[in-house]
Coordinates of N, CA and C in Angstrom, one line a residue:
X1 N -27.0 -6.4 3.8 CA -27.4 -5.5 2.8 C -28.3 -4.4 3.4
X2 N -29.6 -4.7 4.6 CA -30.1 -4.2 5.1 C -29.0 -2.9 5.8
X3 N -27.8 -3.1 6.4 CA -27.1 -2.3 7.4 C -26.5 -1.4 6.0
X4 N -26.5 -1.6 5.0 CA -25.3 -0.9 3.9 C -27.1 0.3 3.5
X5 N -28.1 -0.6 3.5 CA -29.1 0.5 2.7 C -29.4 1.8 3.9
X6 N -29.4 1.0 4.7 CA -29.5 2.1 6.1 C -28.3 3.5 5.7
X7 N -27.0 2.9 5.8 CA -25.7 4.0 6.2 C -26.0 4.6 4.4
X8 N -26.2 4.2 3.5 CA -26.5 4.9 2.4 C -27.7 5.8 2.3
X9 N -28.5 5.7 2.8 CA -30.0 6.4 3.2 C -29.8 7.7 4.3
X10 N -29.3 7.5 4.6 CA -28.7 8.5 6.2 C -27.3 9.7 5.4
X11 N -26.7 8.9 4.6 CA -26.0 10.2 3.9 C -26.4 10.7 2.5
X12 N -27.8 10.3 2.3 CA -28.8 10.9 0.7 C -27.8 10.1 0.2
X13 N -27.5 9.5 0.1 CA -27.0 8.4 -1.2 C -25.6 9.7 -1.7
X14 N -25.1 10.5 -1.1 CA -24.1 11.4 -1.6 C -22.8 10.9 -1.3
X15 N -22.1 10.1 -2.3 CA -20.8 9.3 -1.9 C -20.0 9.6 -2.6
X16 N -19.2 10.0 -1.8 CA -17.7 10.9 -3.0 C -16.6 10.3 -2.5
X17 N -15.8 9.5 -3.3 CA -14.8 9.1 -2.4 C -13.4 9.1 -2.7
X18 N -13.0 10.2 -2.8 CA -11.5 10.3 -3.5 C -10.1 9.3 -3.2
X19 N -9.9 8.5 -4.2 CA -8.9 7.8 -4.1 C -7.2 8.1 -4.1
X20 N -6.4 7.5 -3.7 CA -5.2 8.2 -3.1 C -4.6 8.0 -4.3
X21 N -4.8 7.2 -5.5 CA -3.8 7.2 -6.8 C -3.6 8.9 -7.4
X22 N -4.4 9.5 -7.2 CA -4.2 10.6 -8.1 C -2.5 11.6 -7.3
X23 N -2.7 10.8 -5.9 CA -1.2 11.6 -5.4 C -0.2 10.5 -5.8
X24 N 0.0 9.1 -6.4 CA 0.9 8.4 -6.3 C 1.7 9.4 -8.0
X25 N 0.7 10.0 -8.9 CA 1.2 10.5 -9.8 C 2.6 11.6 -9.5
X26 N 2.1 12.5 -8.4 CA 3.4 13.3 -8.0 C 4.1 13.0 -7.4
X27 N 4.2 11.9 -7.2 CA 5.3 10.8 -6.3 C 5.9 10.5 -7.6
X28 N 5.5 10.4 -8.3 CA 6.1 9.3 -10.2 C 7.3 10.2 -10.4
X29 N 7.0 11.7 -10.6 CA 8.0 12.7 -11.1 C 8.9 12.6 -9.8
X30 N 9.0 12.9 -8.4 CA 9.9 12.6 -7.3 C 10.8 11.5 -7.8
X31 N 10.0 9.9 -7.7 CA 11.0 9.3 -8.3 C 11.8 9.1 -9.4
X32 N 11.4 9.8 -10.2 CA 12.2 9.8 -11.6 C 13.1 10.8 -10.9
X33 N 12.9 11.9 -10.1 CA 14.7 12.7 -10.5 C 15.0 11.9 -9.3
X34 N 14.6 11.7 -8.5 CA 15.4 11.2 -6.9 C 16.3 9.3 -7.1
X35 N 15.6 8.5 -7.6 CA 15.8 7.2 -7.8 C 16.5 6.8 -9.0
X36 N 17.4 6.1 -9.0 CA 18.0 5.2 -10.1 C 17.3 3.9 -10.5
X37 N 16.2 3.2 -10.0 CA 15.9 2.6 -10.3 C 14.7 2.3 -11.3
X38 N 13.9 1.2 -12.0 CA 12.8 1.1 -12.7 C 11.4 1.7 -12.3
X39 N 11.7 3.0 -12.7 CA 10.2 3.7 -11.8 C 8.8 2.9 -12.3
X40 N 8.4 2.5 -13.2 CA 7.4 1.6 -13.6 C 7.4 0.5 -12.8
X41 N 8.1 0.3 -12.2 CA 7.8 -1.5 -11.3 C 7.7 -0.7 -9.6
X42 N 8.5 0.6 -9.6 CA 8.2 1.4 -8.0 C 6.9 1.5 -8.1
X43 N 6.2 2.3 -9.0 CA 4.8 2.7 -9.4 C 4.3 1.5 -9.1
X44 N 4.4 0.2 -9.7 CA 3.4 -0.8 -9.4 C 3.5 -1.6 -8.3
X45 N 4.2 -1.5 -7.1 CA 4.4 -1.8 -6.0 C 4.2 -1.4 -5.0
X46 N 3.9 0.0 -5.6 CA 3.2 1.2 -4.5 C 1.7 0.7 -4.8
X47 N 1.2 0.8 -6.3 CA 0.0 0.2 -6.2 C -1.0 -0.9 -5.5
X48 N 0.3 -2.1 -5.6 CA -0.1 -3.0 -4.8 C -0.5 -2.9 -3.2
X49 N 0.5 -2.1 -2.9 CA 0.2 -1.5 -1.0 C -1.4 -1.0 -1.2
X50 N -0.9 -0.2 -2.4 CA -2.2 1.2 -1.8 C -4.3 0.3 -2.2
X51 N -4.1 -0.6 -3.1 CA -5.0 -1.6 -3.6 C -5.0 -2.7 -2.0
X52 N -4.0 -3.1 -1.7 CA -4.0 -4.1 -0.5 C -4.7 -3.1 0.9
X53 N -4.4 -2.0 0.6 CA -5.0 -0.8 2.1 C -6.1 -0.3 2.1
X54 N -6.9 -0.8 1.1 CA -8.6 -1.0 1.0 C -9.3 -1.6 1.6
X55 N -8.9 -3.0 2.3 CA -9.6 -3.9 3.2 C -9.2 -3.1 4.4
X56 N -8.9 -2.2 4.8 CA -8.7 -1.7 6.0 C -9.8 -0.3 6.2
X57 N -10.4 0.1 6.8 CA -10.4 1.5 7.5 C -10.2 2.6 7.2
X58 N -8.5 2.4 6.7 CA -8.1 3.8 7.1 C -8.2 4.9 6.0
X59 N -8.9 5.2 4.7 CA -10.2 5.7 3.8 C -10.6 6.5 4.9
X60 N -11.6 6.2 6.1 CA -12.3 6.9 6.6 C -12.0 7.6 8.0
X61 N -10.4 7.5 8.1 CA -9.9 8.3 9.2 C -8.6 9.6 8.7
X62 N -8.4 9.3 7.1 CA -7.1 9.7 7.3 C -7.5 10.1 5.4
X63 N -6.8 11.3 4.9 CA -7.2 11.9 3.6 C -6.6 11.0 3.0
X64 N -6.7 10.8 1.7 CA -6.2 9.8 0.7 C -4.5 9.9 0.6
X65 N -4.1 11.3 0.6 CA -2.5 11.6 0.6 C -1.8 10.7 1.8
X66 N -2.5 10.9 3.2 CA -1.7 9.8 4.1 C -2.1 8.7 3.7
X67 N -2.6 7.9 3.0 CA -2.9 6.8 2.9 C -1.8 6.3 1.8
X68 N -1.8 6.9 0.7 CA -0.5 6.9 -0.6 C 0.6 7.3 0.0
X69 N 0.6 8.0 0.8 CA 2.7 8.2 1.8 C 2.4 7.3 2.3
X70 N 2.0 6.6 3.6 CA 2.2 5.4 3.8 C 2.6 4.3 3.0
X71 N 1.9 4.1 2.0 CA 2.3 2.9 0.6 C 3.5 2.7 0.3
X72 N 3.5 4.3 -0.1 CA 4.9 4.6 -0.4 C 6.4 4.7 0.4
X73 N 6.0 4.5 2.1 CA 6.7 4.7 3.0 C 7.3 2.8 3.1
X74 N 6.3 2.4 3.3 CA 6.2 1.0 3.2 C 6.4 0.2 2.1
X75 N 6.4 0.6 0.6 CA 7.4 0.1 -0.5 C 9.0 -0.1 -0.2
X76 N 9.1 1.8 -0.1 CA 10.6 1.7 0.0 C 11.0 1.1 1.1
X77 N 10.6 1.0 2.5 CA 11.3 0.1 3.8 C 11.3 -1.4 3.2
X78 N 10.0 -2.2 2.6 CA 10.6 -3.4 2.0 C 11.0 -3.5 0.9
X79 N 11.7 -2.9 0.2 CA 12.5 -2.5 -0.6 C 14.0 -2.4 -0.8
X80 N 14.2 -1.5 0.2 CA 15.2 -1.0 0.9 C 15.5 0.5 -0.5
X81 N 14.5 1.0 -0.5 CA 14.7 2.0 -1.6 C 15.0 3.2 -0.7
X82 N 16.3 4.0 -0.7 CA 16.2 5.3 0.0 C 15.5 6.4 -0.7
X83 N 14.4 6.8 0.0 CA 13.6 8.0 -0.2 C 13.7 8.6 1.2
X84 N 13.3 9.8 0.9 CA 13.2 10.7 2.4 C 11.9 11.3 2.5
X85 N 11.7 10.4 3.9 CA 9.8 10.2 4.0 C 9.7 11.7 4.2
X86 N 10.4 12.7 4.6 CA 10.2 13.9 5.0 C 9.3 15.0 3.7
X87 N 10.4 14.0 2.4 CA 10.3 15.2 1.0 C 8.8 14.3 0.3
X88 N 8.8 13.0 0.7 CA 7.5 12.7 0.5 C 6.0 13.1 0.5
X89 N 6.3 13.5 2.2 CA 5.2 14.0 2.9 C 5.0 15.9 2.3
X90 N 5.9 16.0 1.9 CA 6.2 17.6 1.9 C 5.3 17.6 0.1
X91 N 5.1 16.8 -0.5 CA 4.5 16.7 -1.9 C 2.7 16.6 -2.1
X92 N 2.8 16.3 -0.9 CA 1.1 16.7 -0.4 C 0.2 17.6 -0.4
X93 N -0.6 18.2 -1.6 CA -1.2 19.4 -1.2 C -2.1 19.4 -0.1
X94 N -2.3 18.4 0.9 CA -3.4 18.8 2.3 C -2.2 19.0 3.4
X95 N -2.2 19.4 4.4 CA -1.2 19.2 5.5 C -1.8 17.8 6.5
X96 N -0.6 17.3 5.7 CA -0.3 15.9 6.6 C 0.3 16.2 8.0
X97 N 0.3 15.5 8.5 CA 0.6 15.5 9.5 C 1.6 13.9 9.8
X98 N 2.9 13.8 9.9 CA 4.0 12.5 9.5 C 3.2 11.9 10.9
X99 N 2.3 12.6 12.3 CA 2.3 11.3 13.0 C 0.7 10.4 12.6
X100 N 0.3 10.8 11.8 CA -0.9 10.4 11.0 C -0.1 9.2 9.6
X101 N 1.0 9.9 8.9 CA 1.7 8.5 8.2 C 2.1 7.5 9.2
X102 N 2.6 8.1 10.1 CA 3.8 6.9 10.9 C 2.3 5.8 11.5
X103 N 1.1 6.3 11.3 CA -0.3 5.8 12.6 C -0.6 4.4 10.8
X104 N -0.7 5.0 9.8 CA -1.0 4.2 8.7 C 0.0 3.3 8.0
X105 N 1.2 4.0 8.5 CA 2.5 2.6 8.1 C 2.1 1.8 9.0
X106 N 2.3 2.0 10.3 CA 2.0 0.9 11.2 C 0.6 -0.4 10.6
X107 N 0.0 0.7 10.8 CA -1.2 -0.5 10.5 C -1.0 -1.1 9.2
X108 N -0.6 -0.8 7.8 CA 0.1 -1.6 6.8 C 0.8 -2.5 7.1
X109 N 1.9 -2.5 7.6 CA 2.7 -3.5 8.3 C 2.3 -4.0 8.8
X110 N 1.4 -4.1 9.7 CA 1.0 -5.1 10.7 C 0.2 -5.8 10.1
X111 N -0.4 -5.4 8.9 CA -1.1 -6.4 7.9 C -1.0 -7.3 7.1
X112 N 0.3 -6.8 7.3 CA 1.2 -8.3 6.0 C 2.2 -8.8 7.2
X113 N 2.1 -8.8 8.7 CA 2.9 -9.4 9.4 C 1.9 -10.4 9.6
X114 N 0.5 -9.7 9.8 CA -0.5 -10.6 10.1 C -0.9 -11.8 9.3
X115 N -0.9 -11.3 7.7 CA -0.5 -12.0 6.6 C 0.5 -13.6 6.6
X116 N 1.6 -13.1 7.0 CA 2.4 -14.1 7.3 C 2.5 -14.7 8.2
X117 N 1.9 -14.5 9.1 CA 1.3 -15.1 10.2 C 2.8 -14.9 11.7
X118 N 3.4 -13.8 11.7 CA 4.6 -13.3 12.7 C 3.8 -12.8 13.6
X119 N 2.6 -12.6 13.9 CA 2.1 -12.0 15.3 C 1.8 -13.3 15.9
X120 N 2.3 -14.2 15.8 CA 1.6 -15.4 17.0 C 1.4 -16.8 16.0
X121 N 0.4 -16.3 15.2 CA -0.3 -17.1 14.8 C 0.3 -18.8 14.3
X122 N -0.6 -19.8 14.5 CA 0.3 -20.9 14.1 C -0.1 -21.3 12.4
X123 N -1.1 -21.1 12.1 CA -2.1 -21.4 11.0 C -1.3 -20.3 9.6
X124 N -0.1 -20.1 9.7 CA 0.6 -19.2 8.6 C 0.3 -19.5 7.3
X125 N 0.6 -21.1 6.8 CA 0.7 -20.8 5.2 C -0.8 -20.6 4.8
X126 N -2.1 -21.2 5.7 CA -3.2 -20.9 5.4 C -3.7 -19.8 5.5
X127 N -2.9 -18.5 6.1 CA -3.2 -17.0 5.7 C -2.7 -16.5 4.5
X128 N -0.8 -17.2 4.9 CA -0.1 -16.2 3.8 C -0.9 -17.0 2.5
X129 N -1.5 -17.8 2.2 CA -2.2 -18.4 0.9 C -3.8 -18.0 0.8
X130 N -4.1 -18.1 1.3 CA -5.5 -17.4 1.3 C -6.3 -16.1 1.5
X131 N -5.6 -15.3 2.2 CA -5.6 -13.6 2.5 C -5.3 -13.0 1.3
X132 N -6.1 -12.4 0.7 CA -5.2 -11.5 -0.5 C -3.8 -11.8 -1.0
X133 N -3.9 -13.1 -1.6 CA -3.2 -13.1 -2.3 C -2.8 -12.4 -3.3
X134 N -1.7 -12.1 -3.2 CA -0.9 -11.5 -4.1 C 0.2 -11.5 -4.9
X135 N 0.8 -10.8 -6.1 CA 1.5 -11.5 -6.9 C 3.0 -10.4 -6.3
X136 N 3.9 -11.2 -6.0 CA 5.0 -10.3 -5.6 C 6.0 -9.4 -6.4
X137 N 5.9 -8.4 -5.7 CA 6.6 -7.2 -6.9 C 8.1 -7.1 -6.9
X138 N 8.8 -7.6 -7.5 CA 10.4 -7.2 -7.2 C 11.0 -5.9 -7.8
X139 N 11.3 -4.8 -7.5 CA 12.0 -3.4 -7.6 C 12.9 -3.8 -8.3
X140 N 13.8 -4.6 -7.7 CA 15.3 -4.9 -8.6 C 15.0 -5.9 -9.4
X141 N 14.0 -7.0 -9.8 CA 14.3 -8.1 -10.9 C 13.2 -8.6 -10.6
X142 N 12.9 -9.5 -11.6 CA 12.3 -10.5 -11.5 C 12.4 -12.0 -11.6
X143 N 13.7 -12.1 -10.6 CA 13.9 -13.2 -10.5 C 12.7 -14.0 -9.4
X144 N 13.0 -13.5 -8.1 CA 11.8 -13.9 -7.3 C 11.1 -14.3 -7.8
X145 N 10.3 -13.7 -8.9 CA 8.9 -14.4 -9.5 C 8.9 -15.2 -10.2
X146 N 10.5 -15.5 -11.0 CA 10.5 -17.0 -11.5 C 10.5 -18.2 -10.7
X147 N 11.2 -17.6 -9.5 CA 11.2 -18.8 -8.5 C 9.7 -19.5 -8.1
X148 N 8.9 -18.2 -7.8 CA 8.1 -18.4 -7.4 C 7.0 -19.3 -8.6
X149 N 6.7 -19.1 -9.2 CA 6.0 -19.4 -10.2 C 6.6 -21.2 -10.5
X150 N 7.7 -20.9 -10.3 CA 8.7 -23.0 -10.2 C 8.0 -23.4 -9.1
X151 N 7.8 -23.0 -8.0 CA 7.7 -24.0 -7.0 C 6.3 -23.6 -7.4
X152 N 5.3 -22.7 -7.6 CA 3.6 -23.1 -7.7 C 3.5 -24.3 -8.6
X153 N 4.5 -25.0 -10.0 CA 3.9 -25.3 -10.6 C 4.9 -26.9 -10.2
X154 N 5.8 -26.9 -9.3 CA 5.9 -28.2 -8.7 C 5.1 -29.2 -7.6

């Protein structure tokens, strides 16, 4: 608490911190004319990235818009939703820069690889169960979640 009262003292207590939801909104209208699918469950899958991308850093290297294209880059690839990261990025009012997304997908990814324990690790179901757990979003159904919800309660 001592190191948090320091770095709040040093910037006058002036903390503004714009969060990246307000760009997932003009992503909403993209997917409604671009996608055939349940834009309400895209929406909340993207949320879930962009809510899970808070225990990271990257807030304080990268504007809130690359942080929401990344979410959103990394929805549709586990998804397999075709968007074109290009018309994504291009809906941005700051100029992004795609090698600044491609620097924040990565590190997303590598977070739920780390999650599941694919970089090495042997100790997997005690990450994938204990790390930010999460409730899984299916784009196309919700069957997964019935499954899933059978075997928690077997």
């Amino acid at each position: 608490i001592n190191c948090e009262h320091i770095i709040i003292t040093s910037i006058g207590f002036d903390v503004e911190v714009d969060l990246p939801y307000k760009f997932l909104y003009k992503v909403n209208s993209y997917f409604e004319k671009n996608l055939q699918l349940n834009v309400n469950k895209v929406m909340k899958a993207c949320c879930y990235y962009l809510n899970d991308s808070f225990v990271l850093p990257l807030c304080l290297y990268y504007v809130p818009d690359v942080i929401a294209i990344a979410c959103v880059i990394v929805m549709s690839r586990k998804y397999g939703i075709g968007i074109r990261e290009d018309e994504v990025i291009e809906l941005s009012e700051f100029n992004v820069s795609k090698n600044d997304v491609n620097v924040c997908v990565d590190v997303i990814e590598r977070m739920y690889m780390w999650k599941k324990g694919e970089e090495g690790n042997d100790n997997n179901k005690t990450k994938e169960e204990g790390f930010m757990k999460r409730k899984r979003v299916m784009v196309d159904g919700e069957e997964e979640e019935k499954k899933e919800k059978e075997k928690e309660g077997n």
